[in-house]
Short mmCIF file of C-alpha atoms in Angstrom, two decimals:
data_model
loop_
_atom_site.label_atom_id
_atom_site.label_comp_id
_atom_site.label_asym_id
_atom_site.label_seq_id
_atom_site.Cartn_x
_atom_site.Cartn_y
_atom_site.Cartn_z
CA UNK A 1 143.67 43.58 129.10
CA UNK A 2 144.28 47.28 129.29
CA UNK A 3 141.74 50.28 129.03
CA UNK A 4 142.48 53.63 127.59
CA UNK A 5 141.63 56.38 127.03
CA UNK A 6 144.22 58.76 125.07
CA UNK A 7 144.87 61.99 125.02
CA UNK A 8 144.96 63.35 121.42
CA UNK A 9 147.71 61.98 119.05
CA UNK A 10 147.24 60.64 115.70
CA UNK A 11 150.09 57.19 115.48
CA UNK A 12 151.30 55.23 112.81
CA UNK A 13 152.04 51.68 112.46
CA UNK A 14 153.80 49.70 110.65
CA UNK A 15 152.32 49.41 107.35
CA UNK A 16 151.65 53.48 107.30
CA UNK A 17 152.62 55.50 104.64
CA UNK A 18 153.94 58.97 105.05
CA UNK A 19 151.40 59.81 102.76
CA UNK A 20 148.63 59.38 104.34
CA UNK A 21 149.22 62.54 106.17
CA UNK A 22 147.73 64.90 103.61
CA UNK A 23 148.66 67.79 105.09
CA UNK A 24 152.72 67.60 104.31
CA UNK A 25 151.36 67.90 100.42
CA UNK A 26 150.52 71.90 101.10
CA UNK A 27 153.76 72.51 102.65
CA UNK A 28 156.26 74.17 101.82
CA UNK A 29 158.99 71.32 101.25
CA UNK A 30 156.38 68.99 100.69
CA UNK A 31 156.63 68.06 103.58
CA UNK A 32 159.93 66.39 103.03
CA UNK A 33 161.33 67.08 106.63
CA UNK A 34 158.68 65.52 108.53
CA UNK A 35 158.08 62.26 106.90
CA UNK A 36 161.97 61.74 106.73
CA UNK A 37 161.77 61.72 110.94
CA UNK A 38 158.59 59.60 110.49
CA UNK A 39 159.59 57.53 108.13
CA UNK A 40 159.38 53.72 108.62
CA UNK A 41 162.74 52.97 108.99
CA UNK A 42 164.65 55.87 109.86
CA UNK A 43 165.89 55.28 113.63
CA UNK A 44 168.10 58.92 113.95
CA UNK A 45 168.54 60.83 117.43
CA UNK A 46 165.46 62.92 116.21
CA UNK A 47 163.13 59.99 115.25
CA UNK A 48 159.45 60.79 115.96
CA UNK A 49 159.27 56.96 116.89
CA UNK A 50 157.90 55.93 120.32
CA UNK A 51 159.76 52.14 121.18
CA UNK A 52 160.72 50.21 124.39
CA UNK A 53 164.26 49.76 124.49
CA UNK A 54 163.97 45.73 125.84
CA UNK A 55 167.77 46.06 126.57
CA UNK A 56 166.54 47.75 130.20
CA UNK A 57 164.38 44.21 131.08
CA UNK A 58 165.62 42.22 134.13
CA UNK A 59 164.62 39.18 135.25
CA UNK A 60 163.15 40.53 137.89
CA UNK A 61 159.14 40.04 139.07
CA UNK A 62 156.97 42.80 139.19
CA UNK A 63 153.47 44.08 140.08
CA UNK A 64 152.05 45.65 136.92
CA UNK A 65 151.78 48.55 139.24
CA UNK A 66 155.32 48.28 139.08
CA UNK A 67 156.21 47.50 135.79
CA UNK A 68 154.41 50.73 133.93
CA UNK A 69 156.26 52.63 136.90
CA UNK A 70 159.07 51.85 135.15
CA UNK A 71 158.29 50.90 131.46
CA UNK A 72 157.67 55.01 132.13
CA UNK A 73 161.27 55.86 132.70
CA UNK A 74 162.87 57.73 130.90
CA UNK A 75 165.66 56.15 131.05
CA UNK A 76 163.47 52.46 128.79
CA UNK A 77 161.11 54.41 126.80
CA UNK A 78 162.39 56.58 124.06
CA UNK A 79 161.81 59.66 124.02
CA UNK A 80 160.51 61.24 121.08
CA UNK A 81 160.04 64.78 119.10
CA UNK A 82 156.96 64.84 117.33
CA UNK A 83 156.16 66.02 114.25
CA UNK A 84 153.15 68.20 115.21
CA UNK A 85 149.94 68.03 111.98
CA UNK A 86 148.80 71.57 111.75
CA UNK A 87 145.39 71.29 114.43
CA UNK A 88 149.18 71.03 116.52
CA UNK A 89 148.10 67.19 117.37
CA UNK A 90 151.63 65.34 118.00
CA UNK A 91 152.08 62.33 115.41
CA UNK A 92 154.32 59.16 116.10
CA UNK A 93 155.53 56.10 113.97
CA UNK A 94 154.76 53.43 116.34
CA UNK A 95 155.53 49.99 116.43
CA UNK A 96 152.19 48.05 115.97
CA UNK A 97 150.14 46.96 112.91
CA UNK A 98 148.03 48.81 110.13
CA UNK A 99 148.03 52.14 109.03
CA UNK A 100 147.63 55.65 110.47
CA UNK A 101 144.81 57.03 112.39
CA UNK A 102 143.57 59.29 115.76
CA UNK A 103 143.46 58.64 119.22
CA UNK A 104 142.54 61.17 122.02
CA UNK A 105 139.03 61.66 124.29
CA UNK A 106 136.03 59.85 124.33
CA UNK A 107 137.53 56.69 122.26
CA UNK A 108 138.14 53.31 124.54
CA UNK A 109 141.62 51.53 123.58
CA UNK A 110 141.95 48.18 125.13
CA UNK A 111 145.47 46.55 124.52
CA UNK A 112 144.94 42.63 125.34
CA UNK A 113 148.15 40.73 126.50
CA UNK A 114 147.25 36.88 125.03
CA UNK A 115 150.13 34.42 124.73
CA UNK A 116 148.55 32.50 121.79
CA UNK A 117 150.53 29.88 122.59
CA UNK A 118 148.06 28.67 124.93
CA UNK A 119 146.04 25.93 123.76
CA UNK A 120 142.63 27.73 123.67
CA UNK A 121 143.88 30.12 121.53
CA UNK A 122 146.28 29.73 118.03
CA UNK A 123 149.07 30.84 116.76
CA UNK A 124 147.84 32.76 113.98
CA UNK A 125 147.15 36.70 114.09
CA UNK A 126 144.30 36.35 111.01
CA UNK A 127 142.59 34.48 113.67
CA UNK A 128 143.62 36.85 116.22
CA UNK A 129 142.39 39.69 114.18
CA UNK A 130 138.99 38.58 113.61
CA UNK A 131 138.37 37.26 116.95
CA UNK A 132 139.36 40.78 118.07
CA UNK A 133 136.51 42.24 115.83
CA UNK A 134 133.87 39.95 117.39
CA UNK A 135 134.48 41.56 120.73
CA UNK A 136 133.67 44.94 118.86
CA UNK A 137 130.99 43.65 116.79
CA UNK A 138 128.99 41.76 120.13
CA UNK A 139 129.75 45.21 122.09
CA UNK A 140 128.08 47.67 119.76
CA UNK A 141 125.23 44.82 119.86
CA UNK A 142 124.40 45.45 123.68
CA UNK A 143 123.60 49.04 122.43
CA UNK A 144 121.59 48.06 119.53
CA UNK A 145 124.31 48.76 116.70
CA UNK A 146 124.47 46.50 113.71
CA UNK A 147 127.93 46.48 112.31
CA UNK A 148 130.37 43.80 110.47
CA UNK A 149 133.29 43.30 109.33
CA UNK A 150 134.93 44.65 105.71
CA UNK A 151 136.34 41.68 103.19
CA UNK A 152 139.03 43.43 102.22
CA UNK A 153 140.16 46.34 105.58
CA UNK A 154 140.55 45.00 109.03
CA UNK A 155 138.36 46.56 111.73
CA UNK A 156 134.92 47.18 111.86
CA UNK A 157 132.17 49.49 110.04
CA UNK A 158 128.49 50.79 110.41
CA UNK A 159 127.87 51.01 107.44
CA UNK A 160 130.44 51.93 104.96
CA UNK A 161 131.86 54.44 107.39
CA UNK A 162 134.27 52.53 110.35
CA UNK A 163 133.58 53.08 114.09
CA UNK A 164 136.11 50.97 115.32
CA UNK A 165 140.22 49.99 114.16
CA UNK A 166 142.53 47.50 114.37
CA UNK A 167 145.95 47.14 114.84
CA UNK A 168 147.95 44.45 116.52
CA UNK A 169 151.29 43.03 117.21
CA UNK A 170 153.29 39.71 118.55
CA UNK A 171 156.03 38.95 119.97
CA UNK A 172 157.23 34.95 120.34
CA UNK A 173 153.07 35.04 120.23
CA UNK A 174 152.53 37.41 123.47
CA UNK A 175 150.36 39.95 121.78
CA UNK A 176 150.30 43.36 122.15
CA UNK A 177 149.29 46.75 120.86
CA UNK A 178 144.78 46.08 120.03
CA UNK A 179 141.85 48.51 119.07
CA UNK A 180 140.12 51.78 119.34
CA UNK A 181 136.40 52.04 119.84
CA UNK A 182 135.22 55.48 118.61
CA UNK A 183 132.25 56.18 121.52
CA UNK A 184 132.41 60.22 121.37
CA UNK A 185 135.74 61.81 119.96
CA UNK A 186 136.16 64.25 118.33
CA UNK A 187 135.04 63.07 114.39
CA UNK A 188 137.09 66.59 112.85
CA UNK A 189 140.62 64.95 114.08
CA UNK A 190 139.62 62.50 110.61
CA UNK A 191 139.29 64.77 108.78
CA UNK A 192 140.48 63.98 105.57
CA UNK A 193 142.76 66.93 105.09
CA UNK A 194 144.78 65.64 107.75
CA UNK A 195 144.85 62.19 107.54
CA UNK A 196 143.47 59.73 105.53
CA UNK A 197 141.77 57.36 108.44
CA UNK A 198 143.43 53.79 107.80
CA UNK A 199 144.32 54.39 104.99
CA UNK A 200 141.39 54.32 102.88
CA UNK A 201 140.68 56.98 100.80
CA UNK A 202 136.91 56.02 100.26
CA UNK A 203 135.58 55.44 103.36
CA UNK A 204 134.78 57.19 105.83
CA UNK A 205 134.28 57.42 110.09
CA UNK A 206 131.71 57.21 112.44
CA UNK A 207 131.16 56.60 116.20
CA UNK A 208 128.98 55.66 118.57
CA UNK A 209 127.77 59.08 118.90
CA UNK A 210 126.84 59.28 115.64
CA UNK A 211 124.24 56.07 115.31
CA UNK A 212 122.45 56.87 119.34
CA UNK A 213 122.96 60.74 119.52
CA UNK A 214 121.49 61.45 122.75
CA UNK A 215 121.26 58.41 124.49
CA UNK A 216 125.78 57.54 123.40
CA UNK A 217 126.59 55.80 126.33
CA UNK A 218 129.80 56.94 128.51
CA UNK A 219 133.90 55.50 127.37
CA UNK A 220 133.35 54.04 131.08
CA UNK A 221 129.93 52.59 130.20
CA UNK A 222 131.22 50.93 126.81
CA UNK A 223 134.37 49.72 128.68
CA UNK A 224 132.47 47.15 131.22
CA UNK A 225 130.39 45.89 128.07
CA UNK A 226 133.26 45.16 125.99
CA UNK A 227 135.39 43.39 129.16
CA UNK A 228 132.10 41.53 129.09
CA UNK A 229 132.34 40.36 125.65
CA UNK A 230 136.28 40.55 125.45
CA UNK A 231 135.62 37.69 128.16
CA UNK A 232 132.56 35.19 126.24
CA UNK A 233 134.64 35.50 122.90
CA UNK A 234 137.97 34.60 124.57
CA UNK A 235 136.34 32.00 126.80
CA UNK A 236 137.61 33.16 129.64
CA UNK A 237 137.10 35.27 133.12
CA UNK A 238 137.50 38.62 133.40
CA UNK A 239 137.11 41.26 136.89
CA UNK A 240 138.40 45.29 136.41
CA UNK A 241 140.73 46.50 138.97
CA UNK A 242 142.40 49.40 140.67
CA UNK A 243 143.31 52.46 137.73
CA UNK A 244 146.67 52.54 137.18
CA UNK A 245 146.58 56.07 136.76
#
């Protein structure tokens, strides 16, 4: 279970349309060039797409630190040139499920790496999504924030506003990507003049800071609670380890 606090970035998941980048409509060419580079189908050398070159993988056994070093090497990760939003933030197409979202400081990003073939789990991504949402709901409850699922849209909500996004992927039932909880991010980056967050026009975005004000915990404090709740929901024992990066 990996925890991140990302540098500011916008990402488009597999379900995202370039139309969810609302700022493109104001560009002189209607954003045609940026739409081309961010297209789901485009694989050209100038594509703004982040993906791993799996052909470089070997049967070698590495520690977690060595694996991270390998994946950070330019020979195994194609260096993509991003498209930029009007606020100067980079935009990439990536391999997770879901729509378009923002990641940045003040947001807790969690990537569970689970084998859903394990007898305790189900080989069902819908089941897995519901479990991830439950982790978020229990985490927020620890800070006295009442939250809920939505019958149509993934993620976790406080009232009509999304407080946590979920976008997952899997290969041979090994999960990748995960969830993002808004602790105290700059919500201006979710401005609908730039993006349609999660592709949902009629709903807003909120954070723990909006709910609790000055009593808002740090990202690290939320991570500790989320670690405990993840263990409860998936019925596994987890322990913190040293920071990799």
